[in-house]
CSV table of C-alpha atoms and ligand atoms in Angstrom, one decimal:
chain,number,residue,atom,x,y,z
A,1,UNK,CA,-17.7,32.9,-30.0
A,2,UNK,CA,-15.9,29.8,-31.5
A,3,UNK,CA,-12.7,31.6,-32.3
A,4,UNK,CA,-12.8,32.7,-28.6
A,5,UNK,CA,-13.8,28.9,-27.3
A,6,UNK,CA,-10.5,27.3,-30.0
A,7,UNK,CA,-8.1,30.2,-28.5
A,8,UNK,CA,-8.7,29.2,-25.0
A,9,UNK,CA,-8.0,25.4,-26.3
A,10,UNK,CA,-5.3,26.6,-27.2
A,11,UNK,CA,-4.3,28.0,-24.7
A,12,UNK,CA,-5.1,25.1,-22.1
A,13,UNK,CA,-2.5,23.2,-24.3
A,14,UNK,CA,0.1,25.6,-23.9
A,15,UNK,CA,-0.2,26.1,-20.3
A,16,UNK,CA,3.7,25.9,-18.6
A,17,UNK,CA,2.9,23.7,-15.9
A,18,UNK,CA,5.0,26.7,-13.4
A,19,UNK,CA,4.6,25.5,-10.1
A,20,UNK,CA,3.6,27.7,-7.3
A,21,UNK,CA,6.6,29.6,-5.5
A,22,UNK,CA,6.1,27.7,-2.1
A,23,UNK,CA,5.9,24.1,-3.5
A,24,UNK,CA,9.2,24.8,-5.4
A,25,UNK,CA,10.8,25.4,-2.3
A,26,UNK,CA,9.5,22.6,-0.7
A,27,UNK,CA,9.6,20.4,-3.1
A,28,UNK,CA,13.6,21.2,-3.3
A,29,UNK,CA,13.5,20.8,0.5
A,30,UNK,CA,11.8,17.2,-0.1
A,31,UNK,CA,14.7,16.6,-2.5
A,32,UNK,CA,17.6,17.0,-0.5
A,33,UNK,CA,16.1,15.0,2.2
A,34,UNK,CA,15.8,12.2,0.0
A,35,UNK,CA,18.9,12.5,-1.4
A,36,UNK,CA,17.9,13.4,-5.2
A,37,UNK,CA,20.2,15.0,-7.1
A,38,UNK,CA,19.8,17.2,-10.1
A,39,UNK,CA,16.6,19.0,-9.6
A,40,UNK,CA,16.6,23.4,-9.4
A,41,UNK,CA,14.6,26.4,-9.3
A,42,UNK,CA,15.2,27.2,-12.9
A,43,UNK,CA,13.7,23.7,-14.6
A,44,UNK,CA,10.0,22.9,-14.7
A,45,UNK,CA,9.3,20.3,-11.9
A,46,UNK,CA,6.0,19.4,-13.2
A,47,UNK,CA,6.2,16.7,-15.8
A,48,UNK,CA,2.7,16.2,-16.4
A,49,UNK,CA,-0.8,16.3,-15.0
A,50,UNK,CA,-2.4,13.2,-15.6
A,51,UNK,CA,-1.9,10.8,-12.9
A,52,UNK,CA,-0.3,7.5,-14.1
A,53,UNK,CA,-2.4,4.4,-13.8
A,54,UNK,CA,-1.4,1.9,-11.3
A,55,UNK,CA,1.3,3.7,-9.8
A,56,UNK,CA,3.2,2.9,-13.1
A,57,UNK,CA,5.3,6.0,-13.4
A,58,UNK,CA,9.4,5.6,-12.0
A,59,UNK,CA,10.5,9.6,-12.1
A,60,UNK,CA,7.7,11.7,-12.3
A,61,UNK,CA,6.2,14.7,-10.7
A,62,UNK,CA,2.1,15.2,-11.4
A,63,UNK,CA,0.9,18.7,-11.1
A,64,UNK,CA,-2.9,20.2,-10.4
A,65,UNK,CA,-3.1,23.5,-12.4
A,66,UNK,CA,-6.5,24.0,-11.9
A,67,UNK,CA,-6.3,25.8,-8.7
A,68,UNK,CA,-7.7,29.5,-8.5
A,69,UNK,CA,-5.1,31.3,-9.6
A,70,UNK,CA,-3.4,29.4,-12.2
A,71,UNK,CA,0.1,28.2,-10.7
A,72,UNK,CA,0.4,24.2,-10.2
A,73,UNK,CA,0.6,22.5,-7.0
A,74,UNK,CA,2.2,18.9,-6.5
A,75,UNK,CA,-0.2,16.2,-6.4
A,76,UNK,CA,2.2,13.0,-6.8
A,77,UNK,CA,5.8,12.2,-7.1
A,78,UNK,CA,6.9,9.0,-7.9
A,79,UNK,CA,10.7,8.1,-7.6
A,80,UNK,CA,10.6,4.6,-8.0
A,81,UNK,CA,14.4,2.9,-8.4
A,82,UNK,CA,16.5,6.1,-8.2
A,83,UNK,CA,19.2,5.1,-6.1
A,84,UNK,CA,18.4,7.4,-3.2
A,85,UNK,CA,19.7,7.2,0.0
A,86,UNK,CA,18.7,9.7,2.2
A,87,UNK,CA,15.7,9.7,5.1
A,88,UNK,CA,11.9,10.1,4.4
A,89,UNK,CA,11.0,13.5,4.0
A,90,UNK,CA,9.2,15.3,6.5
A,91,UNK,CA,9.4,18.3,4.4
A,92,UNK,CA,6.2,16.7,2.6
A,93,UNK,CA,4.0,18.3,5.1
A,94,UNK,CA,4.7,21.3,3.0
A,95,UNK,CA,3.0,20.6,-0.1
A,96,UNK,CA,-0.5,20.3,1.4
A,97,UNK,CA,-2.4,19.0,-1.9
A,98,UNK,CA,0.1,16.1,-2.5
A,99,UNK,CA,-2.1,12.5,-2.3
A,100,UNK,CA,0.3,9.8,-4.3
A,101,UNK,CA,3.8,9.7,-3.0
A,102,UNK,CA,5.9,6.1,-4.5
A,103,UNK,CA,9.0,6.0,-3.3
A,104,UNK,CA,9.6,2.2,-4.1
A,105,UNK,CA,13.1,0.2,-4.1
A,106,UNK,CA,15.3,3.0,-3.2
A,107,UNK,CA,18.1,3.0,-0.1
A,108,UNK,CA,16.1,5.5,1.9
A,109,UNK,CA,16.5,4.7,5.6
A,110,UNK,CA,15.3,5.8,9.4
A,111,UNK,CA,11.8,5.8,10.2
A,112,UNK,CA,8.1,7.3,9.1
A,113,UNK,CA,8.8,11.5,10.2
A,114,UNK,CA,5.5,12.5,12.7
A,115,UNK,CA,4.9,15.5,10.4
A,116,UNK,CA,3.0,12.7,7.9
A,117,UNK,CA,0.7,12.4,10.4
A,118,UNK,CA,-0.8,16.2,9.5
A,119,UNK,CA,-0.8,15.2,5.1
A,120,UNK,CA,-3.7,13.9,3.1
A,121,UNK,CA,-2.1,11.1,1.6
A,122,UNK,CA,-4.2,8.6,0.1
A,123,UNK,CA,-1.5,6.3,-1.5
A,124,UNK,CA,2.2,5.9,0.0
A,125,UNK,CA,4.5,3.1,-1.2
A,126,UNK,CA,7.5,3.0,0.6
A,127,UNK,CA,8.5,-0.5,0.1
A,128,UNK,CA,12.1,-1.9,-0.7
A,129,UNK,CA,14.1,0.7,1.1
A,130,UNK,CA,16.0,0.5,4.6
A,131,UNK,CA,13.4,1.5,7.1
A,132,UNK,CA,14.0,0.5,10.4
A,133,UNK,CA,12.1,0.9,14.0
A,134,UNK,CA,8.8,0.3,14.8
A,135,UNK,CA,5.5,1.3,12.8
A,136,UNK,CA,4.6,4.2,14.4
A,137,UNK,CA,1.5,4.6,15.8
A,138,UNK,CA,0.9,8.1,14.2
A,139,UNK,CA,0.5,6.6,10.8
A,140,UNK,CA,-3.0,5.8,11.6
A,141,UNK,CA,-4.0,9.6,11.4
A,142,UNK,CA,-2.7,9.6,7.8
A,143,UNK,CA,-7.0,8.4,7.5
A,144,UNK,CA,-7.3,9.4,3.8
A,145,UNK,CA,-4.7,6.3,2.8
A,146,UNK,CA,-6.3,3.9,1.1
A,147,UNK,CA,-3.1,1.9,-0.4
A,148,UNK,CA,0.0,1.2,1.8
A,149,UNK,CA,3.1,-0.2,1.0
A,150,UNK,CA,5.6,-1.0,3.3
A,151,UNK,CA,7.0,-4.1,2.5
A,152,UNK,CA,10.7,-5.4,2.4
A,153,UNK,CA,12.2,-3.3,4.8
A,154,UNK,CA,13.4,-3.8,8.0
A,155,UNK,CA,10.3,-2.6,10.3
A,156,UNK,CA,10.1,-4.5,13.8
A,157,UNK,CA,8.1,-4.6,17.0
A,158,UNK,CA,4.4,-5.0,16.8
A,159,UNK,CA,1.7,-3.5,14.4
A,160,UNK,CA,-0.1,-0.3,16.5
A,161,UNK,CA,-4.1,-0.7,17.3
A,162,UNK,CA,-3.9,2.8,15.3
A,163,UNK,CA,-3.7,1.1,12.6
A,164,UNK,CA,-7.4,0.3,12.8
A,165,UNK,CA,-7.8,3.5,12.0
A,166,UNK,CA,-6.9,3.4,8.5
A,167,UNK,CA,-10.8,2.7,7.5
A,168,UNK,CA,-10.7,3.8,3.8
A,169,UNK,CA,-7.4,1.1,3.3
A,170,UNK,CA,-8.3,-1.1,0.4
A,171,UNK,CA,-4.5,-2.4,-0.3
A,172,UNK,CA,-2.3,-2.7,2.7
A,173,UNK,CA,0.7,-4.7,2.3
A,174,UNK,CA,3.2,-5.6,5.8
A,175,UNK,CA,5.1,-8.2,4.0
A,176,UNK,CA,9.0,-8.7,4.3
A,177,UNK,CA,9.8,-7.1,7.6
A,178,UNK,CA,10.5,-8.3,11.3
A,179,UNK,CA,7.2,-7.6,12.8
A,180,UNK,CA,6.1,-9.9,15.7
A,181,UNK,CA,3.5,-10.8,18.2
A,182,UNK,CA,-0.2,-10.6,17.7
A,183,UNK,CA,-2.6,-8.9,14.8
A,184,UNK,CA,-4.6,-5.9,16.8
A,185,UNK,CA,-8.2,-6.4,17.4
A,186,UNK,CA,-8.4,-3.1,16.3
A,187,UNK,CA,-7.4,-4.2,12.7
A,188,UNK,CA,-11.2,-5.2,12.3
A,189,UNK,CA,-12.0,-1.7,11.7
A,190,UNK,CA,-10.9,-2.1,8.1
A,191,UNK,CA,-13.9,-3.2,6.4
A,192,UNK,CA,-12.9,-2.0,3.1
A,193,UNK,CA,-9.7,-4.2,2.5
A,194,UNK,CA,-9.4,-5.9,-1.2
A,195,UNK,CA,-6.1,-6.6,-0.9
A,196,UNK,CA,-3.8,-7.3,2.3
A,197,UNK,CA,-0.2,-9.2,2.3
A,198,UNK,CA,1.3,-10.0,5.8
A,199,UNK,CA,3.6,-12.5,4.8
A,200,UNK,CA,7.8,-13.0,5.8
A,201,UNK,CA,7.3,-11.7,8.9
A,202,UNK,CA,8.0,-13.1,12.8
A,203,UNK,CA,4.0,-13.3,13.5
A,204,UNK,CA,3.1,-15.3,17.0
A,205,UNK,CA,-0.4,-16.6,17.8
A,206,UNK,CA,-2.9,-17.5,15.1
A,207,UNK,CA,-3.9,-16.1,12.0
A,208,UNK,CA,-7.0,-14.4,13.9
A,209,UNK,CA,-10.7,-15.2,13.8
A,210,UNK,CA,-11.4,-11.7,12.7
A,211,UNK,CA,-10.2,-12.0,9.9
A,212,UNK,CA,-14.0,-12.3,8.6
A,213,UNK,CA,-14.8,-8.6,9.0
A,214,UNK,CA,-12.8,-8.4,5.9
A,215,UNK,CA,-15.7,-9.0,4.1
A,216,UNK,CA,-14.3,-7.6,0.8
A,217,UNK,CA,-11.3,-9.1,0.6
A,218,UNK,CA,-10.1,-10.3,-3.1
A,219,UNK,CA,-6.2,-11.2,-2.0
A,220,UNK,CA,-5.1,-12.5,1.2
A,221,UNK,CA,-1.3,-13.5,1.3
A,222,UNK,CA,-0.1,-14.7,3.9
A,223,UNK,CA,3.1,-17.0,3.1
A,224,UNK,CA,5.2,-17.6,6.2
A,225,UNK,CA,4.2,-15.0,8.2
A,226,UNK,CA,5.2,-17.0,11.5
A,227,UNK,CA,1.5,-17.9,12.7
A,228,UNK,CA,0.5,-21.1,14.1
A,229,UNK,CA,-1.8,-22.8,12.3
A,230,UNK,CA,-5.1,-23.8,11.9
A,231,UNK,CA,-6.8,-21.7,9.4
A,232,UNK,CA,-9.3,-20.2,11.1
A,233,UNK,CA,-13.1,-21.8,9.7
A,234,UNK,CA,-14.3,-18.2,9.3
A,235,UNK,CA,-12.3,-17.8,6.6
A,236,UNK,CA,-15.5,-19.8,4.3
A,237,UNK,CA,-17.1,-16.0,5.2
A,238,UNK,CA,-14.8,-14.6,2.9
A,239,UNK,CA,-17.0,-15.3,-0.6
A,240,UNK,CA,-15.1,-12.9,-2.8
A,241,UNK,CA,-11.8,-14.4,-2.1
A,242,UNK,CA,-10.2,-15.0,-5.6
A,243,UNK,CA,-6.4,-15.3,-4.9
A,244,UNK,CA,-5.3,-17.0,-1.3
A,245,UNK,CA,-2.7,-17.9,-0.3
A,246,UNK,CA,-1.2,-18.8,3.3
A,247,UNK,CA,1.7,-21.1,4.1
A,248,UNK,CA,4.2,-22.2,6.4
A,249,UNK,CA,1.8,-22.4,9.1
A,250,UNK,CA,3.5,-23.8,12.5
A,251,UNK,CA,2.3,-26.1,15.0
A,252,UNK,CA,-0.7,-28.8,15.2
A,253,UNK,CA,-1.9,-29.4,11.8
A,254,UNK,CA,-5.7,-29.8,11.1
A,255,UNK,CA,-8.0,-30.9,8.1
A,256,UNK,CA,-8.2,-28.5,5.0
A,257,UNK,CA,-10.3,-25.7,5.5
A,258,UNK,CA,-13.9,-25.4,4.1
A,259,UNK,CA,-13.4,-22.7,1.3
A,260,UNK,CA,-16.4,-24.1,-0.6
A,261,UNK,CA,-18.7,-21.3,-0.2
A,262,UNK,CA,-15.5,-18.7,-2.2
A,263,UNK,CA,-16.9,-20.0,-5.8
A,264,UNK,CA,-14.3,-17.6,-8.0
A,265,UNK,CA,-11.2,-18.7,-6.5
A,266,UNK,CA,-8.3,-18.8,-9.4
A,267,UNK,CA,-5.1,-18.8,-7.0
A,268,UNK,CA,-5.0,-21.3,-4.2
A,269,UNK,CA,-2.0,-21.5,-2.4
A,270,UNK,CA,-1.8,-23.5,0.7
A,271,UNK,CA,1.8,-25.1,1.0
A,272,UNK,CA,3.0,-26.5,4.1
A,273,UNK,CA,0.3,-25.8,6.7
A,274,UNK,CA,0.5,-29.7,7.5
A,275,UNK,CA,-3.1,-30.2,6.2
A,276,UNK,CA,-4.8,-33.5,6.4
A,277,UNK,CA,-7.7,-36.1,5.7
A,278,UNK,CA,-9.4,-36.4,2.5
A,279,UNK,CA,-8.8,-33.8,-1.0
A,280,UNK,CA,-11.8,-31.4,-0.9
A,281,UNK,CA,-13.8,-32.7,-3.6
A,282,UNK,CA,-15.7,-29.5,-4.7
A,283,UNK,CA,-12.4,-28.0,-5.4
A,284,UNK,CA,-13.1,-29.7,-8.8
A,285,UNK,CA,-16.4,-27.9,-9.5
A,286,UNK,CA,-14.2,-24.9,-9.1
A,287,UNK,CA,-14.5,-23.5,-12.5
A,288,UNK,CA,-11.9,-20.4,-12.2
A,289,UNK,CA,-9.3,-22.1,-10.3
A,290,UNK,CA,-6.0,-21.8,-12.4
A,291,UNK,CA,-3.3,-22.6,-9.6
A,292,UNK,CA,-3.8,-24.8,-7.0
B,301,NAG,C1,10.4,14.6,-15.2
B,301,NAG,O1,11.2,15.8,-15.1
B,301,NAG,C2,12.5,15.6,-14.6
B,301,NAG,C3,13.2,16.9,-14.5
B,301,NAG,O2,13.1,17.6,-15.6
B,301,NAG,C4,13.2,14.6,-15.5
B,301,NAG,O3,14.5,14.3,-15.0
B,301,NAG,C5,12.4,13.3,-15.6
B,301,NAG,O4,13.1,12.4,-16.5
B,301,NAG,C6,11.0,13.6,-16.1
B,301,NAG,N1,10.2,12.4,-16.1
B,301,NAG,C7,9.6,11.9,-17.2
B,301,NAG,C8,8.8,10.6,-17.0
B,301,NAG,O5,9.6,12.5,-18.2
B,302,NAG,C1,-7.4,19.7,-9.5
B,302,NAG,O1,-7.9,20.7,-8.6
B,302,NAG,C2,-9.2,21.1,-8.9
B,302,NAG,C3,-9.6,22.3,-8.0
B,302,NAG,O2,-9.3,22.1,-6.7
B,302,NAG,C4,-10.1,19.9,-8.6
B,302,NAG,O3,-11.5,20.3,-8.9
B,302,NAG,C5,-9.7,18.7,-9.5
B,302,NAG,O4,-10.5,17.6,-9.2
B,302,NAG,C6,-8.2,18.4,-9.3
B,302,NAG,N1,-7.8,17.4,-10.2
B,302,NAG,C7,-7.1,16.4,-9.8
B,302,NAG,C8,-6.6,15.4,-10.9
B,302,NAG,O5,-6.7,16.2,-8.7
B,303,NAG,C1,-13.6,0.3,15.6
B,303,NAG,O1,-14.0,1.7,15.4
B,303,NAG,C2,-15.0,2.1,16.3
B,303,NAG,C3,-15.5,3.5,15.9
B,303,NAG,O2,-14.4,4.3,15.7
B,303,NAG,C4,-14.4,2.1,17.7
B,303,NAG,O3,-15.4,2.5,18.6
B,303,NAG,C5,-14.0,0.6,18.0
B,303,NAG,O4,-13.4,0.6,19.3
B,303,NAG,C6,-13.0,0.1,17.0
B,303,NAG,N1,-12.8,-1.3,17.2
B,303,NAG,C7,-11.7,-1.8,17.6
B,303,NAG,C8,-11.7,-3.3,17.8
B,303,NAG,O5,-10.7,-1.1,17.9
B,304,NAG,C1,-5.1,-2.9,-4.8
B,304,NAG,O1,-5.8,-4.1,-4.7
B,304,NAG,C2,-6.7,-4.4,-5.7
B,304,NAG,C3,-7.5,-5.7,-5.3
B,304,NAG,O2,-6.6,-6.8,-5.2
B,304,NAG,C4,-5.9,-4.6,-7.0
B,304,NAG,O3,-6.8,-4.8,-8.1
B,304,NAG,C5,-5.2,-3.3,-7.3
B,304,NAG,O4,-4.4,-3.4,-8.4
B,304,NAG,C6,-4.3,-2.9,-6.1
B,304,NAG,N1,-3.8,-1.6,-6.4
B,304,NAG,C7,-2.5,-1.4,-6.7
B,304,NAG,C8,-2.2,0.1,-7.0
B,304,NAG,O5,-1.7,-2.3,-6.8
B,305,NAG,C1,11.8,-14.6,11.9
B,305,NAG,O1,11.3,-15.7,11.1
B,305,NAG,C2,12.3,-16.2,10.2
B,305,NAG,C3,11.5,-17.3,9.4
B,305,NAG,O2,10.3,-16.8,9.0
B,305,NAG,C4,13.4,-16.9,11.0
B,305,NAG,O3,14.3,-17.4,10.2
B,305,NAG,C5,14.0,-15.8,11.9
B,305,NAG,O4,14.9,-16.4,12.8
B,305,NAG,C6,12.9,-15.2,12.8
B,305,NAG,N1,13.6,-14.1,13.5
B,305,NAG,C7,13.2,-13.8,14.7
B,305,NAG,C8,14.0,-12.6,15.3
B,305,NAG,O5,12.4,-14.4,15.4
B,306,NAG,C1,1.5,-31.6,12.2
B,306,NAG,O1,0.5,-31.8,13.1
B,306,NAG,C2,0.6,-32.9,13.9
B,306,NAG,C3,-0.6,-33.1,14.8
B,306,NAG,O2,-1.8,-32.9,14.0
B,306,NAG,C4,1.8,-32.8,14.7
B,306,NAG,O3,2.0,-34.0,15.5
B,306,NAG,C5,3.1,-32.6,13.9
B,306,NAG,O4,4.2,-32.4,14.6
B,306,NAG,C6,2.8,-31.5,12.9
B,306,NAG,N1,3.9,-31.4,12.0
B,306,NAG,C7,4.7,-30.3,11.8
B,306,NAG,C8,5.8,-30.4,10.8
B,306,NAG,O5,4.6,-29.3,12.5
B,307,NAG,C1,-19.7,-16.6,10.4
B,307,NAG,C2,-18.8,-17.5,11.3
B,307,NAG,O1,-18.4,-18.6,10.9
B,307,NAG,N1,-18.6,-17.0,12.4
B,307,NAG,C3,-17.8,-17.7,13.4
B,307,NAG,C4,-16.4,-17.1,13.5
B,307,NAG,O2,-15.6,-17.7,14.6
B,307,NAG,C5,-16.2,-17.6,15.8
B,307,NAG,C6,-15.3,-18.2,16.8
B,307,NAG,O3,-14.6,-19.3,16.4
B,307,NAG,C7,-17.6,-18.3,15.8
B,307,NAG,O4,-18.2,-18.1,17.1
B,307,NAG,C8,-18.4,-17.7,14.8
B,307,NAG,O5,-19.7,-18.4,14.7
């Protein structure tokens, strides 16, 4: 029994990583879309199957090989800063058990393909490339995402309402793009946000009132996002706040906001939002504050 239980160790160890026959072709397909060069039937396409922590991985492919049947299936890629410069590729749709795709600070331009709309993806960074057009409103079907990176493109227009629809987001970052006019009502819907970035970009109106249902926020960024100030008061609803930061607010100025009741704050940015009256006392009983 325990000879039998080592050799199957063993084995386990030794497994090849050979990806199913499908998912090689469409991961090639997926390649020559993005423009990446050097990758053939004949080499093993799986590196590993462990997914990195933190997205930290720049040229990697992570492989499930615990499917009946024994042959791996693509999980995540990550091709972060490898110079590609072709489109996004809709052949993704074709590797249905792919969930992390990182395609960070490459050249890749056009727009989001509609066949994402039909993946599972939970995370997708697609920040630093060329994007262009609007968000399109199909990206809210993508409803297993719970990180999103978009930022530093070139992505105009207004965000979609579909967008509300994202309800397992945690991370969604819209910074560094030309996106304009009003936040959707519908963005309320996203309860579960820890962490959302919306700044560099051609914002009109206030920063909205609803930004309370974001009851779990830790990071709110919002540097020179082209709103109009005042901070809205709500914001005091937002207890778990621990790094804020909003500046280059336009328009009428007002008094600094009441953040006394957000007790763990470390980063407090508020630069040029043309605050006055009196220095917030408590903000020296704040015992985490590190930056202010
Ligand atoms: C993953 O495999 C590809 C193809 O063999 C290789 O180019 C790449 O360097 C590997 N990545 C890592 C992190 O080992
Ligand atoms: C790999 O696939 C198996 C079978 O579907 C599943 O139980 C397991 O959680 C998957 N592992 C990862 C890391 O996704
Ligand atoms: C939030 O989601 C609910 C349930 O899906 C929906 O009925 C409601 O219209 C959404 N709220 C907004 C402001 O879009
Ligand atoms: C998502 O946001 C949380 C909360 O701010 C943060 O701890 C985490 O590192 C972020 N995830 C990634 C992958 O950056
Ligand atoms: C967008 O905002 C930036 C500053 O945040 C400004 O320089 C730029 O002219 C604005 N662009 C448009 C199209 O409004
Ligand atoms: C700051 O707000 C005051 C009114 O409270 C306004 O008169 C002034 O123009 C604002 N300053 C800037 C730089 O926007
Ligand atoms: C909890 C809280 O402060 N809610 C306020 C949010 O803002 C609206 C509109 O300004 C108020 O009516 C709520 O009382």
């Amino acid at each position: 029994m325990l000879l039998m239980f080592c050799m199957g160790a063993i084995n386990l160890e030794a497994q090849d990583l050979s990806l199913a026959p499908d998912e090689v072709e469409a991961l090639l397909e997926v390649a020559t879309q993005l423009g990446k060069k050097g990758w053939n039937r004949n080499m093993k396409l799986c590196n590993d199957t462990i997914l990195p922590p933190k997205l930290e991985a720049e040229n990697k492919v992570v492989c499930n090989c615990s499917f009946p049947g024994g042959a791996c299936r693509v999980i995540a890629i990550y091709l972060k800063r490898q110079d590609l410069d072709g489109t996004l590729p809709k052949a993704i749709e074709k590797l249905p058990h792919l969930k992390h795709l990182v395609l960070w600070a490459n050249y890749l331009s056009g727009n989001i393909p509609p066949e994402w709309a039909n993946t599972k993806l939970e995370t997708l960074s697609i920040g630093v490339n060329r994007l262009t057009g609007k968000i399109p409103s199909y990206l809210g079907r993508i409803t297993t995402l719970s990180y999103l990176n978009i930022q530093d493109n070139m992505f105009s227009g207004t965000v979609p309402p579909e967008l509300g629809g994202l309800v397992n987001l945690k991370n969604l970052t819209l910074s560094g793009n030309y996106l304009t006019g009003e936040l959707p009502r519908a963005l309320t819907n996203l309860t579960g946000l820890k962490d959302l970035r919306l700044s560099s970009n051609n914002f009109t109106g206030r920063i909205p009132d609803f930004i309370q249902s974001w009851k779990q926020l830790d990071t709110l960024e919002i540097q020179a996002g082209g709103f109009t100030g005042p901070i809205p008061l709500n914001i005091s609803v937002l207890t778990t706040l621990t790094d804020l930061r909003i500046s280059n607010l336009l328009g009428d100025g007002s008094e600094f906001p009441n953040l006394e009741s957000i007790a763990g704050i470390k980063d407090l940015l508020l630069s040029n939002c043309n605050l006055s009256g009196n220095f917030p006392i408590y903000l020296t009983r704040m015992a985490q504050l590190k930056v202010l």
